[in-house]
Every structure is written in structure tokens, then in C-alpha cells.
CSV table of C-alpha atoms in Angstrom, one decimal:
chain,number,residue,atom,x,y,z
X,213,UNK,CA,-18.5,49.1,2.8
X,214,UNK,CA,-15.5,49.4,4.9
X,215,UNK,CA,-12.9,52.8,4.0
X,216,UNK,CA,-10.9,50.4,2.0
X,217,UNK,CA,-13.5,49.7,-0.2
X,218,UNK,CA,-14.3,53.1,-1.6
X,219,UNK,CA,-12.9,56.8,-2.8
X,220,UNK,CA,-9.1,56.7,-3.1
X,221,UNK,CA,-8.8,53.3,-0.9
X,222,UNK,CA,-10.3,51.4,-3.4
X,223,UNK,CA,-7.5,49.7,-5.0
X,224,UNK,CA,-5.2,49.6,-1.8
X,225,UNK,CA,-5.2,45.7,-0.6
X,226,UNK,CA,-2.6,43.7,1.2
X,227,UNK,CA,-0.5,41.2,-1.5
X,228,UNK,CA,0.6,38.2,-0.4
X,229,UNK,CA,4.3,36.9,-1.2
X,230,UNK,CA,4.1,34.1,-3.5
X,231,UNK,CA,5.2,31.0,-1.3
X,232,UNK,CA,8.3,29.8,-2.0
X,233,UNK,CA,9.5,26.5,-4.0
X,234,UNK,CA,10.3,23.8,-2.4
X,235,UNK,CA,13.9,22.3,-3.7
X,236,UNK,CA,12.9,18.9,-5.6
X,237,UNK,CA,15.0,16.6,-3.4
X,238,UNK,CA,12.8,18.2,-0.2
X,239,UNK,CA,9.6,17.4,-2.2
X,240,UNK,CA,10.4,13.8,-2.8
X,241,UNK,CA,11.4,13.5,0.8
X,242,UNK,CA,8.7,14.4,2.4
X,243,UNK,CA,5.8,12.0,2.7
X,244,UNK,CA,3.2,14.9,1.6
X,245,UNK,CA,5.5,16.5,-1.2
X,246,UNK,CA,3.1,14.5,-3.6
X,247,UNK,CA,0.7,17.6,-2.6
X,248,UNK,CA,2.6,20.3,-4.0
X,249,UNK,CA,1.3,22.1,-6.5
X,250,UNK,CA,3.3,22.7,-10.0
X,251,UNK,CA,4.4,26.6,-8.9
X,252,UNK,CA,5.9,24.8,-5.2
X,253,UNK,CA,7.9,22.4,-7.0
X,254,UNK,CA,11.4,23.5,-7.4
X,255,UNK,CA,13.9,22.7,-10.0
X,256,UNK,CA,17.5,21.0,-9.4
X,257,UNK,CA,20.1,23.4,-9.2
X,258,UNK,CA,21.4,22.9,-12.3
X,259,UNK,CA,18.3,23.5,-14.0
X,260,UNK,CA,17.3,27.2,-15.0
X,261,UNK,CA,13.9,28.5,-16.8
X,262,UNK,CA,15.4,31.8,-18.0
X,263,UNK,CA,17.2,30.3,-20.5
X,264,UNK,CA,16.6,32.3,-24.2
X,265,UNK,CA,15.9,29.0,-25.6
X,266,UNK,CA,13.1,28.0,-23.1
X,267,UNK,CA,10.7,30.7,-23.8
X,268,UNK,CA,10.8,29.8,-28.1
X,269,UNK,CA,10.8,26.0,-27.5
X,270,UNK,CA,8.9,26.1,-23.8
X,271,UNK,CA,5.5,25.9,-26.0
X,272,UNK,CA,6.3,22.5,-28.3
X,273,UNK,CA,8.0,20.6,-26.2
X,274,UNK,CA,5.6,21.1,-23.3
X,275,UNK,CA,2.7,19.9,-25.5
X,276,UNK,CA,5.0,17.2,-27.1
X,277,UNK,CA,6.3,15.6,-23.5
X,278,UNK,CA,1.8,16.1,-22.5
X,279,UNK,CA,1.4,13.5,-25.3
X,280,UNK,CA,4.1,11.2,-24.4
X,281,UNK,CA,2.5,10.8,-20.9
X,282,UNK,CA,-1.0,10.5,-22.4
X,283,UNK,CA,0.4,8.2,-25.1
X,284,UNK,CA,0.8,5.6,-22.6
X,285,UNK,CA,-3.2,5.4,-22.2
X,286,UNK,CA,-4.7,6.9,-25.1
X,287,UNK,CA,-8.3,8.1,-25.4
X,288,UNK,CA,-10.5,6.3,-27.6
X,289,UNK,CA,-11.8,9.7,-29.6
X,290,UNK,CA,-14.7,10.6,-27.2
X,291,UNK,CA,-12.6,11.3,-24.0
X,292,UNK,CA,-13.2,8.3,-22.4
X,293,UNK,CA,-9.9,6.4,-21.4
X,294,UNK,CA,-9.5,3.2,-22.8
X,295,UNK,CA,-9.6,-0.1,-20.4
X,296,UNK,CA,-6.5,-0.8,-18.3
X,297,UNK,CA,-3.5,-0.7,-21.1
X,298,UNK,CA,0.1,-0.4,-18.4
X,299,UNK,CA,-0.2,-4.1,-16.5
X,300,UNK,CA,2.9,-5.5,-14.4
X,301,UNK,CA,4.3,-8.4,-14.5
X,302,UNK,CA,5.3,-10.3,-11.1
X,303,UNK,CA,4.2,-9.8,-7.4
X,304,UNK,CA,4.8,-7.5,-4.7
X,305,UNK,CA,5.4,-8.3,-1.3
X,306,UNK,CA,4.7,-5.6,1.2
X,307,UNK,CA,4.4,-5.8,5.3
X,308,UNK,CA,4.4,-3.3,8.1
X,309,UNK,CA,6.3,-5.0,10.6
X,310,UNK,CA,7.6,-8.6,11.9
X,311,UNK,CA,4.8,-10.9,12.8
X,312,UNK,CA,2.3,-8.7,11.1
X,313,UNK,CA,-0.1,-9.4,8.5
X,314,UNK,CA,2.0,-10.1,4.6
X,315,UNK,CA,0.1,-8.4,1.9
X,316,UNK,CA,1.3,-9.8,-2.0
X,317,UNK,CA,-0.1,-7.3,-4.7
X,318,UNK,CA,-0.4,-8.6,-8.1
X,319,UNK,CA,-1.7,-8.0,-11.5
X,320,UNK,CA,-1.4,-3.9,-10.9
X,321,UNK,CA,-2.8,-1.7,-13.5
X,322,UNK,CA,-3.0,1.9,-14.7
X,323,UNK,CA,-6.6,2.7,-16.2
X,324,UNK,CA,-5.9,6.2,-16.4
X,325,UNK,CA,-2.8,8.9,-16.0
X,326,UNK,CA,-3.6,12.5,-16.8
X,327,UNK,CA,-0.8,15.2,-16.4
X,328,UNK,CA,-2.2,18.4,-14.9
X,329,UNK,CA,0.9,20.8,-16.3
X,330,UNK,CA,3.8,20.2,-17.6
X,331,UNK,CA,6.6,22.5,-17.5
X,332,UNK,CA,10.7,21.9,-18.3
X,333,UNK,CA,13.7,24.4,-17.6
X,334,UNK,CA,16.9,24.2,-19.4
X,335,UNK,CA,19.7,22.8,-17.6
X,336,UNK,CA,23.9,23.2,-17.7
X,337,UNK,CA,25.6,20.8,-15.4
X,338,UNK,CA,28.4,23.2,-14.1
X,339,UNK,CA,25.5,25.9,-13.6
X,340,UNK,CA,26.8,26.5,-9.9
X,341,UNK,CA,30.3,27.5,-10.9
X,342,UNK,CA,29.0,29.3,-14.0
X,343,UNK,CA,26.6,31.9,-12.0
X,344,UNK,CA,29.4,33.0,-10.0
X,345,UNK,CA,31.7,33.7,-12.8
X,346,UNK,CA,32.1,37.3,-13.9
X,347,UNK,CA,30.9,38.3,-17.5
X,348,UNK,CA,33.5,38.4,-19.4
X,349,UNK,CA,33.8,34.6,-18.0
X,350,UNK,CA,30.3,34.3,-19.0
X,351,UNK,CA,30.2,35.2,-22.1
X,352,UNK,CA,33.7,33.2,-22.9
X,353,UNK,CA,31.6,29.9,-21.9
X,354,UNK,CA,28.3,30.4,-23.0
X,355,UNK,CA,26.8,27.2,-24.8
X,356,UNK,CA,24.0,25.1,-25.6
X,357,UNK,CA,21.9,23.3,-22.5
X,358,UNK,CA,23.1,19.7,-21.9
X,359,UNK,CA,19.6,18.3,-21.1
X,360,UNK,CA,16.0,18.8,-20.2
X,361,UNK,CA,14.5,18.8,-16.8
X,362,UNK,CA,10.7,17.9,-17.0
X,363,UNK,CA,7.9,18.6,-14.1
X,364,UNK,CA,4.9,16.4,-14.6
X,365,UNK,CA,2.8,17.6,-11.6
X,366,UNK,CA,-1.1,17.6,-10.6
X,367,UNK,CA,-0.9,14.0,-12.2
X,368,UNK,CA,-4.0,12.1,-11.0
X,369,UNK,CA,-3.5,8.0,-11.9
X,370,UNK,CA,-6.6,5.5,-11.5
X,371,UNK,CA,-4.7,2.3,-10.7
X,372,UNK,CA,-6.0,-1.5,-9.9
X,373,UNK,CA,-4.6,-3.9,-7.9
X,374,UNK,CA,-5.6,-7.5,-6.8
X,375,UNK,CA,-4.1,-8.8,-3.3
X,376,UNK,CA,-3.8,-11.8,-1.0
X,377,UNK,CA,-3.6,-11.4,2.4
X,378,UNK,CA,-1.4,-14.4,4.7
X,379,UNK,CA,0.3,-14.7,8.2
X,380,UNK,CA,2.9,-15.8,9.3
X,381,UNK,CA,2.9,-19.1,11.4
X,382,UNK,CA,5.5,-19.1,14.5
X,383,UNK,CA,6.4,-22.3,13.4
X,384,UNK,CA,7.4,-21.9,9.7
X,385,UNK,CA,4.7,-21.3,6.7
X,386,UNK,CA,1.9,-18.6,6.4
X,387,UNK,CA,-1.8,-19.0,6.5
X,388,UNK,CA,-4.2,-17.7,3.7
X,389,UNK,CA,-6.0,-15.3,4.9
X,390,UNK,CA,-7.7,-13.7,2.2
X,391,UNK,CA,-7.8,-12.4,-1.5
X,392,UNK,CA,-9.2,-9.7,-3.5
X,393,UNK,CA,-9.3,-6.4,-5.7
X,394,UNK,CA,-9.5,-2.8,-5.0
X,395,UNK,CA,-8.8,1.0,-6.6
X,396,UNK,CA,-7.0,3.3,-5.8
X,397,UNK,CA,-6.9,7.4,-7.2
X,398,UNK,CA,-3.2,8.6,-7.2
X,399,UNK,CA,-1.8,12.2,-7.1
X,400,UNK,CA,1.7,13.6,-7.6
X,401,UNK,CA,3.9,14.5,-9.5
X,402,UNK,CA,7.5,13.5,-11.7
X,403,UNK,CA,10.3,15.1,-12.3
X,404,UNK,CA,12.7,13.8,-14.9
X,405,UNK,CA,15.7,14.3,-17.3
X,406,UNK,CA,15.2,13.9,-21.3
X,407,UNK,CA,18.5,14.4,-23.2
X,408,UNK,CA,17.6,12.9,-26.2
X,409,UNK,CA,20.0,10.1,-24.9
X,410,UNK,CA,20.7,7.7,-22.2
X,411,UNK,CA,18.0,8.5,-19.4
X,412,UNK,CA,18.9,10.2,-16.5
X,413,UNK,CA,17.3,11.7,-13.4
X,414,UNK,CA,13.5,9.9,-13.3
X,415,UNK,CA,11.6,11.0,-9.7
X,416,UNK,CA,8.9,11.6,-8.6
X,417,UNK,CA,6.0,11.5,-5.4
X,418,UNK,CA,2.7,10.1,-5.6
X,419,UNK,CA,-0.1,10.0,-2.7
X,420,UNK,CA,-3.0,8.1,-2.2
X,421,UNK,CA,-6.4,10.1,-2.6
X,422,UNK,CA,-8.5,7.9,-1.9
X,423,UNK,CA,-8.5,3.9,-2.3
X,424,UNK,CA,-11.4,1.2,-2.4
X,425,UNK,CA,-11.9,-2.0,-2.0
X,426,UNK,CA,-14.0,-3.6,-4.8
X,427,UNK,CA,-13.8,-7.1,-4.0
X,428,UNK,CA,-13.3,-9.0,-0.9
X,429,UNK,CA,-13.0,-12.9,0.0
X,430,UNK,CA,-11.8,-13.8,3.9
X,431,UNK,CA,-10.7,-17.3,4.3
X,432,UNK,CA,-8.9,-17.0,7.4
X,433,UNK,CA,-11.2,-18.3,10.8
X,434,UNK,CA,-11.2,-15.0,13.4
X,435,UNK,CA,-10.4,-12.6,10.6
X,436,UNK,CA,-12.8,-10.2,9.8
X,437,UNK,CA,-13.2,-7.8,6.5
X,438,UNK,CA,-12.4,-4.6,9.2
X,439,UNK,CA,-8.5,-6.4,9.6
X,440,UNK,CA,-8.3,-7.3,6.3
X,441,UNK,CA,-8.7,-3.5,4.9
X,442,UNK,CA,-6.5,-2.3,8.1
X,443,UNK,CA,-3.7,-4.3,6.7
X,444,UNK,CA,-3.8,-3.0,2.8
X,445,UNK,CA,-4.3,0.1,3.9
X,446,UNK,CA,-1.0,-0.5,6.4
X,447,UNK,CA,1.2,-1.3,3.3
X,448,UNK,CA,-0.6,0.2,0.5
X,449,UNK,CA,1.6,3.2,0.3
X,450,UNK,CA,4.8,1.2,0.1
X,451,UNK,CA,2.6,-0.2,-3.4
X,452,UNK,CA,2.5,3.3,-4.7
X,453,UNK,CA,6.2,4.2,-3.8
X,454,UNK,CA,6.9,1.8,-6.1
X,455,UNK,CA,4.5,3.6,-9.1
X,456,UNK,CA,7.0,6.5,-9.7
X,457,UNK,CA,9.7,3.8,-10.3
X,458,UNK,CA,7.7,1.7,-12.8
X,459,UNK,CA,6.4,5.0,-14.7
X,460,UNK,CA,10.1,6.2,-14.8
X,461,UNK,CA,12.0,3.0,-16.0
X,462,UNK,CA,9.1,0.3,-16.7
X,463,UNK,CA,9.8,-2.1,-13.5
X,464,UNK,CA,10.5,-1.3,-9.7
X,465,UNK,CA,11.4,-3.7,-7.3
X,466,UNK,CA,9.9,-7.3,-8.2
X,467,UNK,CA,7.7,-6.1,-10.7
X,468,UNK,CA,8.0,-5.2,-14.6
X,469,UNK,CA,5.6,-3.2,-17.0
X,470,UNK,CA,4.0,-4.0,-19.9
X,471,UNK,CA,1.8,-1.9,-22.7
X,472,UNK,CA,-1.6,-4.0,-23.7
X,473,UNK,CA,-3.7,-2.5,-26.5
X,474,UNK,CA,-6.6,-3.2,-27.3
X,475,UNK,CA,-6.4,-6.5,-29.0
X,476,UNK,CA,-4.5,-8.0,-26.4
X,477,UNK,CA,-0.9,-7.5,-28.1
X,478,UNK,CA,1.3,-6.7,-25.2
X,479,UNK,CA,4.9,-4.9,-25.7
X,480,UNK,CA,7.8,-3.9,-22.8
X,481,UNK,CA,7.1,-0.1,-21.3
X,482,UNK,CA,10.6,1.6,-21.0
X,483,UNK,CA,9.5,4.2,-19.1
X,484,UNK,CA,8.5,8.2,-19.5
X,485,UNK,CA,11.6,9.0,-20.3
X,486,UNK,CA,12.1,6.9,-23.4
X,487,UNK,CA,8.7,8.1,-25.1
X,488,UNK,CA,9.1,11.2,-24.2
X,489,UNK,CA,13.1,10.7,-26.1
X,490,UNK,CA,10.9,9.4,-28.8
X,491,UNK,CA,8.9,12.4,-29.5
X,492,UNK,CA,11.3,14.9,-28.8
X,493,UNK,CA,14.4,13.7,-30.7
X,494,UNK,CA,13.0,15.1,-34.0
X,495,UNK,CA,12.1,18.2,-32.4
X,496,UNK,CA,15.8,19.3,-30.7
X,497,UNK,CA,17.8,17.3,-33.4
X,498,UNK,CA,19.5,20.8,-35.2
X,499,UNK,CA,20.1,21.5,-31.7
X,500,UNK,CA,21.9,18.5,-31.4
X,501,UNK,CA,23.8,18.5,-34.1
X,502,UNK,CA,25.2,21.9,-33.8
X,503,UNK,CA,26.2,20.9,-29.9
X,504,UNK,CA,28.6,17.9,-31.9
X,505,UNK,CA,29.4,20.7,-34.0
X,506,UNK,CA,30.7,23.2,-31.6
X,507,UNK,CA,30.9,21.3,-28.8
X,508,UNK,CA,33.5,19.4,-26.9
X,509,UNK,CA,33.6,15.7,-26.3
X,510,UNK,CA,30.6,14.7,-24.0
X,511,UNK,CA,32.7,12.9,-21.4
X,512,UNK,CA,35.6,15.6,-21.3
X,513,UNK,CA,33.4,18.1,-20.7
X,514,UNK,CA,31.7,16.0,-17.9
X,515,UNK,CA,34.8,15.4,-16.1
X,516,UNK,CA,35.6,19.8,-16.6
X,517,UNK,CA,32.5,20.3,-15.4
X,518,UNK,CA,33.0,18.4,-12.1
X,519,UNK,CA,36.8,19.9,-11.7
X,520,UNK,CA,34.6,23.6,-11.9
X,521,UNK,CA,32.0,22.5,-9.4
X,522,UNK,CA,34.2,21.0,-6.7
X,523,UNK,CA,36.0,24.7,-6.9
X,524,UNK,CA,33.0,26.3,-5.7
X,525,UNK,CA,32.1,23.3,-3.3
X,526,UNK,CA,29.4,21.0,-5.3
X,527,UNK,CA,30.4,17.6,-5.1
X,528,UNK,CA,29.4,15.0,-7.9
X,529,UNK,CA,29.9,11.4,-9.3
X,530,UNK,CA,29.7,10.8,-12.4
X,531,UNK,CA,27.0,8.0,-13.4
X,532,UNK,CA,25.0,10.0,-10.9
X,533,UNK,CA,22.8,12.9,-10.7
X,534,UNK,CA,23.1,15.5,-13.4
X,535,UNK,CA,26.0,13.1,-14.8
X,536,UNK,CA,23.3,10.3,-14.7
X,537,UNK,CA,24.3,9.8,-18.8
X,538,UNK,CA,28.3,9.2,-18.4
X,539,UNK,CA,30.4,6.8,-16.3
């Protein structure tokens, strides 16, 4: 072997830097920030994971906020997911340009949704003004996180879809040009707040990797199959930007969500969010109560907290962002 591989070399190697995080409004910009992996994924800058509190709760409410996302699609005790359970409601209309090909989805449906890791960081929404502050300011202002941040990431979805594909007539009306069904494999991740409250911040970024056709009817004279997968493969990711949406409130655009078990009851999907509010409630409730204890009024201290981050140049809204909860 070479010199660096024996005598007093052995243990000398290069290191490479870990690569840095990518801030979370970045990642859902790009159109490949569904690829990040969790470590890449940056927090919002309110949000901290060196809060005391994260490394004793960091453990249960990791695991509890795993089972909230698995909830939605439960297992059926031999690992196996059970059939389709999240349908929507509605259609979606999707096209890639004027005069093109019109592509309606319908009758979309989650088979599976598996979180690769889920990590949270404790967040304080005048954290910007606070981390410039002196100690003695510090320590004068010290209190208890005002929410939850949550990254769901490595999630990998198995989704179904059926379709119709139509053109447009120059004169007024659309021709049928043909129907069908495919699959698609999903991957991204979600980033959300969970306050125990009213939801908050709910985003996320999925990709498509890869998607199928399983059934295939063309109508239309001069059309072949080749055109007809060109032109759901044209519009299919403007589908899946709408996923993170439906998985984060329980309807996007034209389309709502509904849970199906396995007797064919159906019930409304609220989104993430509210399970995972479910779940976790129990869990930070003394929490909770000693904030309403010891803590000011919720909207008061909203409106300091915005008077202490315009002094150091962060701008906010309330009913937005971190203030997603007050208006």
C-alpha cells in the first residue's frame, strides 16, 4: 500500500466539510430541493435544535409525529400497507401551454407514505433579536418555545391517478382524446409547524421518481399512445405540486381529501398537522399550561415580538409565517 496506508501515516486522511444546509425557503424553491437529504435541509430562522428541551423531548415526539404520518395509511400487522386509504375528491385540470393537449386528473390516491426521518427543533418567534441580545438580556427573557418546527424528509409516497386526455378545438369545445390510469413513486420531504393550536407553516417538496402508466385507452384519430404519455408526463409535476398541499391541509386547489378504511367508511383528512396536534397535545400539555401560567397574552406578545424584529431588520405580518396562528 501507498505511505498513507501504513507506519505512523496510517490514520492521517483528508476529512471532508460536512456540506452545508440549505435554508428551507431555498429548498422549496428549487425544482430539485425534493432531493435533499434530511441533514441539507435547513430550519427557518426562528427555529433552533439546541434548545435544553429538544434533546429530553427530541426522542417522543419524533416517534409520536412518525406515527401520525404512518397513521394516515396504517399497516395491516404484517408490513404490508393496506389498499389505497387518502382518495380526493374533485378533478384537476393541468396543461403546459395555450393550444396544447388538457390533461384532467381524477380519483388520486395515496397507497403508501413512509417517512424516512423525522426530526423537529424548537422555535421562538423573536429568535433573531433575541441572539443578538447580551446575556444579562438573555437571561431576563428567557422562556418556553412558542411552537414546533417538524422535517418529514426521505418521504417516499406510492400515489394513483386516473386521467383523460382532450384538445382544444379552435372553434370552441375540446375533443376526447383519451383516458386512463397510471402510478407514480414520490420523494421529498415536509416541513411544518405543530403548536398544539391553530396550524401554521405546512411545506413541503415532492419529485417524481419514477411514474407508469398502467392503463391506456386512445380515442382520438392521429393520436398515438407515444403523445398521449408525452402530455401527462408534460403536466404531471404540476399534479404532484399540489400533493404537499393536500398532505398539509387536506385539499389543494380543486381537489379535497378523504380518509377510506377498510370498510368503505370515508371521513374528511385535515391534514399532517392536525394528527400530528392530536398525538402531541397530551404529550406537551404541562408545557402548555405552565406557558398560560407564566406567560404573557399570546397576541401581545406577538405584536412585541414583531416591534423586536423590525429593530434588528426582520420584517413580519402577522397571520403569516412564524405568526401563521394570530391575526
Amino acid at each position: 500500500s501507498g505511505p498513507f496506508g501504513v507506519g505512523p501515516f496510517r490514520q492521517l486522511c483528508l476529512r471532508r466539510r460536512p456540506a452545508p444546509t440549505v435554508p428551507m425557503s431555498t429548498a422549496l424553491a428549487s425544482p430539485e430541493g425534493w432531493r435533499l437529504p434530511a441533514e441539507r435541509i435547513g430550519y427557518p430562522p426562528d427555529c433552533d435544535q439546541n434548545w435544553l428541551l429538544t434533546s429530553t423531548v427530541a426522542p417522543v415526539v419524533n416517534d409520536l409525529m412518525a406515527s401520525a404520518v404512518s397513521s394516515i395509511l396504517p399497516a395491516d400487522g404484517s408490513g404490508r400497507p393496506l389498499p389505497a386509504r387518502l382518495f380526493t375528491n374533485g378533478w384537476l385540470r393541468a396543461e403546459t401551454n395555450l393550444g396544447g393537449p388538457v390533461v384532467d386528473f381524477s380519483n388520486l390516491g395515496i397507497t403508501s407514505l413512509v417517512p424516512g426521518e423525522v426530526t423537529h427543533a424548537l422555535c421562538r418567534n423573536d429568535r433573531e433579536w433575541y441572539e443578538r441580545q447580551p446575556l444579562t438580556t438573555k437571561v431576563a427573557n428567557v422562556r418556553l418555545p412558542d411552537h414546533l418546527y417538524f422535517i418529514v424528509a426521505g418521504i417516499e409516497a406510492q400515489v394513483s391517478f386516473n386521467f383523460t386526455v382532450s384538445q382544444r378545438l379552435p372553434l370552441g369545445g375540446s375533443l376526447h382524446i383519451a383516458n386512463g390510469a397510471g402510478n407514480a413513486t414520490l420523494r421529498g420531504f415536509l416541513g411544518m409547524d405543530v403548536d398544539g393550536g391553530a396550524i401554521g407553516r405546512c411545506e413541503g417538496s415532492l419529485g417524481v421518481q419514477p411514474w407508469s402508466i398502467s392503463q391506456l385507452h386512445v380515442f382520438g384519430v392521429g393520436f398515438s399512445d407515444a403523445f398521449v404519455r408525452a402530455a401527462v408526463g408534460a403536466v404531471l409535476p404540476l399534479l404532484v405540486g399540489e400533493i404537499p398541499e393536500l398532505l398539509c391541509r387536506g385539499e389543494a386547489s380543486t381537489v379535497s381529501a378523504r380518509i377510506v378504511d377498510e370498510t368503505g367508511r370515508a371521513r374528511a383528512f385535515g391534514g399532517l398537522p392536525e394528527l400530528a396536534n392530536a398525538k402531541l397535545t397530551p404529550v406537551l400539555a404541562p408545557l402548555r399550561a405552565l406557558d398560560l401560567v407564566v406567560g404573557p397574552d399570546h397576541l401581545k406578545r406577538a405584536r412585541r415580538d414583531r416591534e423586536r424584529l423590525a429593530q434588528v431588520g426582520v420584517e413580519t405580518t402577522l397571520g403569516q409565517g412564524r405568526f401563521s396562528g394570530m391575526a
